[in-house]
């Protein structure tokens, strides 16, 4: 009976993991944007980020920069949230507390008409960066078996961490999310056209 419960649990996890998977999209990052489409690209980038649940932290139209506040990554059971692209991402964000921040940069040249601009290429480059961070809790450690408390709490972080300036919990950058980057940049580019 116990084996049947374990098998049923694993089957549920696999089905949920498959349900969390999104189509993997490919897109050039950065991608070219027409010279006359700067304002539209900037505005649509704001819309797309908001549509995906991100809160805008900085929007600097003059320099073509948009940044968001961190957004918690959904766990395996939050199948309605489309932030994770693969089942592996869903499993990782279930086992560890993760969050994502987005940085959008629009760089390049506007229309280059007139004297002194001959031969200069006009247009902009749209780049999307999704930073993945994982929560680190230096005052918690594995201490026991599954029958007792698995974790125990320390009064303070270990000395070697304090020597490096770590005095409490923090978010560690663990990489980028190329899948979400591609989905966001493709959605922005499609809405601009």
mmCIF file with all atom_site columns, N, CA, C and O in Angstrom, residues 6 9 15 26 30 79 81-82 89 94 100 109 116 122 125 129 137 139 146 160 170:
data_model
loop_
_atom_site.group_PDB
_atom_site.id
_atom_site.type_symbol
_atom_site.label_atom_id
_atom_site.label_alt_id
_atom_site.label_comp_id
_atom_site.label_asym_id
_atom_site.label_entity_id
_atom_site.label_seq_id
_atom_site.pdbx_PDB_ins_code
_atom_site.Cartn_x
_atom_site.Cartn_y
_atom_site.Cartn_z
_atom_site.occupancy
_atom_site.B_iso_or_equiv
_atom_site.pdbx_formal_charge
_atom_site.auth_seq_id
_atom_site.auth_comp_id
_atom_site.auth_asym_id
_atom_site.auth_atom_id
_atom_site.pdbx_PDB_model_num
ATOM 1  N N  . UNK A 1 6   ? 3.536  6.034  -2.933  1.00 0.00 ? 6   UNK A N  1
ATOM 2  C CA . UNK A 1 6   ? 4.755  6.668  -3.445  1.00 0.00 ? 6   UNK A CA 1
ATOM 3  C C  . UNK A 1 6   ? 4.683  6.786  -4.964  1.00 0.00 ? 6   UNK A C  1
ATOM 4  O O  . UNK A 1 6   ? 4.989  7.831  -5.539  1.00 0.00 ? 6   UNK A O  1
ATOM 5  N N  . UNK A 1 9   ? 2.207  9.449  -5.921  1.00 0.00 ? 9   UNK A N  1
ATOM 6  C CA . UNK A 1 9   ? 2.785  10.777 -5.669  1.00 0.00 ? 9   UNK A CA 1
ATOM 7  C C  . UNK A 1 9   ? 3.764  11.159 -6.770  1.00 0.00 ? 9   UNK A C  1
ATOM 8  O O  . UNK A 1 9   ? 3.751  12.293 -7.260  1.00 0.00 ? 9   UNK A O  1
ATOM 9  N N  . UNK A 1 15  ? 3.200  14.578 -13.798 1.00 0.00 ? 15  UNK A N  1
ATOM 10 C CA . UNK A 1 15  ? 2.125  15.224 -14.553 1.00 0.00 ? 15  UNK A CA 1
ATOM 11 C C  . UNK A 1 15  ? 2.115  16.730 -14.339 1.00 0.00 ? 15  UNK A C  1
ATOM 12 O O  . UNK A 1 15  ? 1.899  17.498 -15.277 1.00 0.00 ? 15  UNK A O  1
ATOM 13 N N  . UNK A 1 26  ? 12.672 30.456 -29.529 1.00 0.00 ? 26  UNK A N  1
ATOM 14 C CA . UNK A 1 26  ? 13.996 30.970 -29.869 1.00 0.00 ? 26  UNK A CA 1
ATOM 15 C C  . UNK A 1 26  ? 13.834 32.378 -30.428 1.00 0.00 ? 26  UNK A C  1
ATOM 16 O O  . UNK A 1 26  ? 12.900 32.656 -31.190 1.00 0.00 ? 26  UNK A O  1
ATOM 17 N N  . UNK A 1 30  ? 20.541 40.286 -28.333 1.00 0.00 ? 30  UNK A N  1
ATOM 18 C CA . UNK A 1 30  ? 19.590 41.346 -28.674 1.00 0.00 ? 30  UNK A CA 1
ATOM 19 C C  . UNK A 1 30  ? 19.034 41.178 -30.086 1.00 0.00 ? 30  UNK A C  1
ATOM 20 O O  . UNK A 1 30  ? 19.580 40.462 -30.905 1.00 0.00 ? 30  UNK A O  1
ATOM 21 N N  . UNK A 1 79  ? 0.594  25.946 -11.607 1.00 0.00 ? 79  UNK A N  1
ATOM 22 C CA . UNK A 1 79  ? 0.618  25.725 -13.051 1.00 0.00 ? 79  UNK A CA 1
ATOM 23 C C  . UNK A 1 79  ? 0.033  26.898 -13.846 1.00 0.00 ? 79  UNK A C  1
ATOM 24 O O  . UNK A 1 79  ? 0.284  27.012 -15.039 1.00 0.00 ? 79  UNK A O  1
ATOM 25 N N  . UNK A 1 81  ? 0.819  30.005 -13.433 1.00 0.00 ? 81  UNK A N  1
ATOM 26 C CA . UNK A 1 81  ? 1.848  31.033 -13.582 1.00 0.00 ? 81  UNK A CA 1
ATOM 27 C C  . UNK A 1 81  ? 2.817  30.594 -14.678 1.00 0.00 ? 81  UNK A C  1
ATOM 28 O O  . UNK A 1 81  ? 3.408  29.525 -14.597 1.00 0.00 ? 81  UNK A O  1
ATOM 29 N N  . UNK A 1 82  ? 3.020  31.433 -15.698 1.00 0.00 ? 82  UNK A N  1
ATOM 30 C CA . UNK A 1 82  ? 3.825  31.043 -16.851 1.00 0.00 ? 82  UNK A CA 1
ATOM 31 C C  . UNK A 1 82  ? 5.282  31.469 -16.776 1.00 0.00 ? 82  UNK A C  1
ATOM 32 O O  . UNK A 1 82  ? 5.982  31.463 -17.778 1.00 0.00 ? 82  UNK A O  1
ATOM 33 N N  . UNK A 1 89  ? 12.815 23.855 -14.258 1.00 0.00 ? 89  UNK A N  1
ATOM 34 C CA . UNK A 1 89  ? 12.755 25.146 -13.571 1.00 0.00 ? 89  UNK A CA 1
ATOM 35 C C  . UNK A 1 89  ? 11.694 25.122 -12.475 1.00 0.00 ? 89  UNK A C  1
ATOM 36 O O  . UNK A 1 89  ? 11.896 25.670 -11.395 1.00 0.00 ? 89  UNK A O  1
ATOM 37 N N  . UNK A 1 94  ? 10.608 24.980 -6.674  1.00 0.00 ? 94  UNK A N  1
ATOM 38 C CA . UNK A 1 94  ? 9.855  24.367 -5.582  1.00 0.00 ? 94  UNK A CA 1
ATOM 39 C C  . UNK A 1 94  ? 10.797 23.985 -4.445  1.00 0.00 ? 94  UNK A C  1
ATOM 40 O O  . UNK A 1 94  ? 10.479 24.172 -3.275  1.00 0.00 ? 94  UNK A O  1
ATOM 41 N N  . UNK A 1 100 ? 13.051 36.277 -9.916  1.00 0.00 ? 100 UNK A N  1
ATOM 42 C CA . UNK A 1 100 ? 13.601 36.784 -11.171 1.00 0.00 ? 100 UNK A CA 1
ATOM 43 C C  . UNK A 1 100 ? 13.447 38.303 -11.226 1.00 0.00 ? 100 UNK A C  1
ATOM 44 O O  . UNK A 1 100 ? 12.446 38.842 -10.786 1.00 0.00 ? 100 UNK A O  1
ATOM 45 N N  . UNK A 1 109 ? 21.129 53.880 -32.554 1.00 0.00 ? 109 UNK A N  1
ATOM 46 C CA . UNK A 1 109 ? 20.968 55.192 -33.183 1.00 0.00 ? 109 UNK A CA 1
ATOM 47 C C  . UNK A 1 109 ? 19.560 55.355 -33.718 1.00 0.00 ? 109 UNK A C  1
ATOM 48 O O  . UNK A 1 109 ? 18.996 54.429 -34.279 1.00 0.00 ? 109 UNK A O  1
ATOM 49 N N  . UNK A 1 116 ? 26.573 64.895 -42.111 1.00 0.00 ? 116 UNK A N  1
ATOM 50 C CA . UNK A 1 116 ? 27.406 64.347 -41.042 1.00 0.00 ? 116 UNK A CA 1
ATOM 51 C C  . UNK A 1 116 ? 27.012 62.945 -40.613 1.00 0.00 ? 116 UNK A C  1
ATOM 52 O O  . UNK A 1 116 ? 27.661 62.351 -39.770 1.00 0.00 ? 116 UNK A O  1
ATOM 53 N N  . UNK A 1 122 ? 21.288 53.236 -38.927 1.00 0.00 ? 122 UNK A N  1
ATOM 54 C CA . UNK A 1 122 ? 20.295 53.641 -37.938 1.00 0.00 ? 122 UNK A CA 1
ATOM 55 C C  . UNK A 1 122 ? 19.556 52.408 -37.438 1.00 0.00 ? 122 UNK A C  1
ATOM 56 O O  . UNK A 1 122 ? 19.589 51.352 -38.043 1.00 0.00 ? 122 UNK A O  1
ATOM 57 N N  . UNK A 1 125 ? 18.904 48.315 -30.872 1.00 0.00 ? 125 UNK A N  1
ATOM 58 C CA . UNK A 1 125 ? 19.011 46.925 -30.436 1.00 0.00 ? 125 UNK A CA 1
ATOM 59 C C  . UNK A 1 125 ? 18.234 46.791 -29.132 1.00 0.00 ? 125 UNK A C  1
ATOM 60 O O  . UNK A 1 125 ? 18.430 47.571 -28.192 1.00 0.00 ? 125 UNK A O  1
ATOM 61 N N  . UNK A 1 129 ? 17.353 40.903 -20.340 1.00 0.00 ? 129 UNK A N  1
ATOM 62 C CA . UNK A 1 129 ? 18.139 40.069 -19.425 1.00 0.00 ? 129 UNK A CA 1
ATOM 63 C C  . UNK A 1 129 ? 17.245 39.693 -18.243 1.00 0.00 ? 129 UNK A C  1
ATOM 64 O O  . UNK A 1 129 ? 16.688 40.570 -17.581 1.00 0.00 ? 129 UNK A O  1
ATOM 65 N N  . UNK A 1 137 ? 20.061 31.121 3.187   1.00 0.00 ? 137 UNK A N  1
ATOM 66 C CA . UNK A 1 137 ? 19.777 31.283 4.614   1.00 0.00 ? 137 UNK A CA 1
ATOM 67 C C  . UNK A 1 137 ? 20.965 30.708 5.379   1.00 0.00 ? 137 UNK A C  1
ATOM 68 O O  . UNK A 1 137 ? 20.984 29.519 5.715   1.00 0.00 ? 137 UNK A O  1
ATOM 69 N N  . UNK A 1 139 ? 21.881 30.914 8.383   1.00 0.00 ? 139 UNK A N  1
ATOM 70 C CA . UNK A 1 139 ? 21.679 30.516 9.779   1.00 0.00 ? 139 UNK A CA 1
ATOM 71 C C  . UNK A 1 139 ? 20.908 29.204 9.899   1.00 0.00 ? 139 UNK A C  1
ATOM 72 O O  . UNK A 1 139 ? 20.544 28.796 10.995  1.00 0.00 ? 139 UNK A O  1
ATOM 73 N N  . UNK A 1 146 ? 14.870 12.464 8.811   1.00 0.00 ? 146 UNK A N  1
ATOM 74 C CA . UNK A 1 146 ? 13.511 12.827 8.433   1.00 0.00 ? 146 UNK A CA 1
ATOM 75 C C  . UNK A 1 146 ? 12.515 12.575 9.564   1.00 0.00 ? 146 UNK A C  1
ATOM 76 O O  . UNK A 1 146 ? 11.419 13.099 9.554   1.00 0.00 ? 146 UNK A O  1
ATOM 77 N N  . UNK A 1 160 ? 33.153 32.347 8.896   1.00 0.00 ? 160 UNK A N  1
ATOM 78 C CA . UNK A 1 160 ? 33.722 32.613 7.568   1.00 0.00 ? 160 UNK A CA 1
ATOM 79 C C  . UNK A 1 160 ? 32.783 33.450 6.701   1.00 0.00 ? 160 UNK A C  1
ATOM 80 O O  . UNK A 1 160 ? 33.230 34.222 5.860   1.00 0.00 ? 160 UNK A O  1
ATOM 81 N N  . UNK A 1 170 ? 20.247 36.384 2.307   1.00 0.00 ? 170 UNK A N  1
ATOM 82 C CA . UNK A 1 170 ? 20.525 37.190 1.131   1.00 0.00 ? 170 UNK A CA 1
ATOM 83 C C  . UNK A 1 170 ? 20.109 36.432 -0.130  1.00 0.00 ? 170 UNK A C  1
ATOM 84 O O  . UNK A 1 170 ? 19.878 35.230 -0.091  1.00 0.00 ? 170 UNK A O  1
#
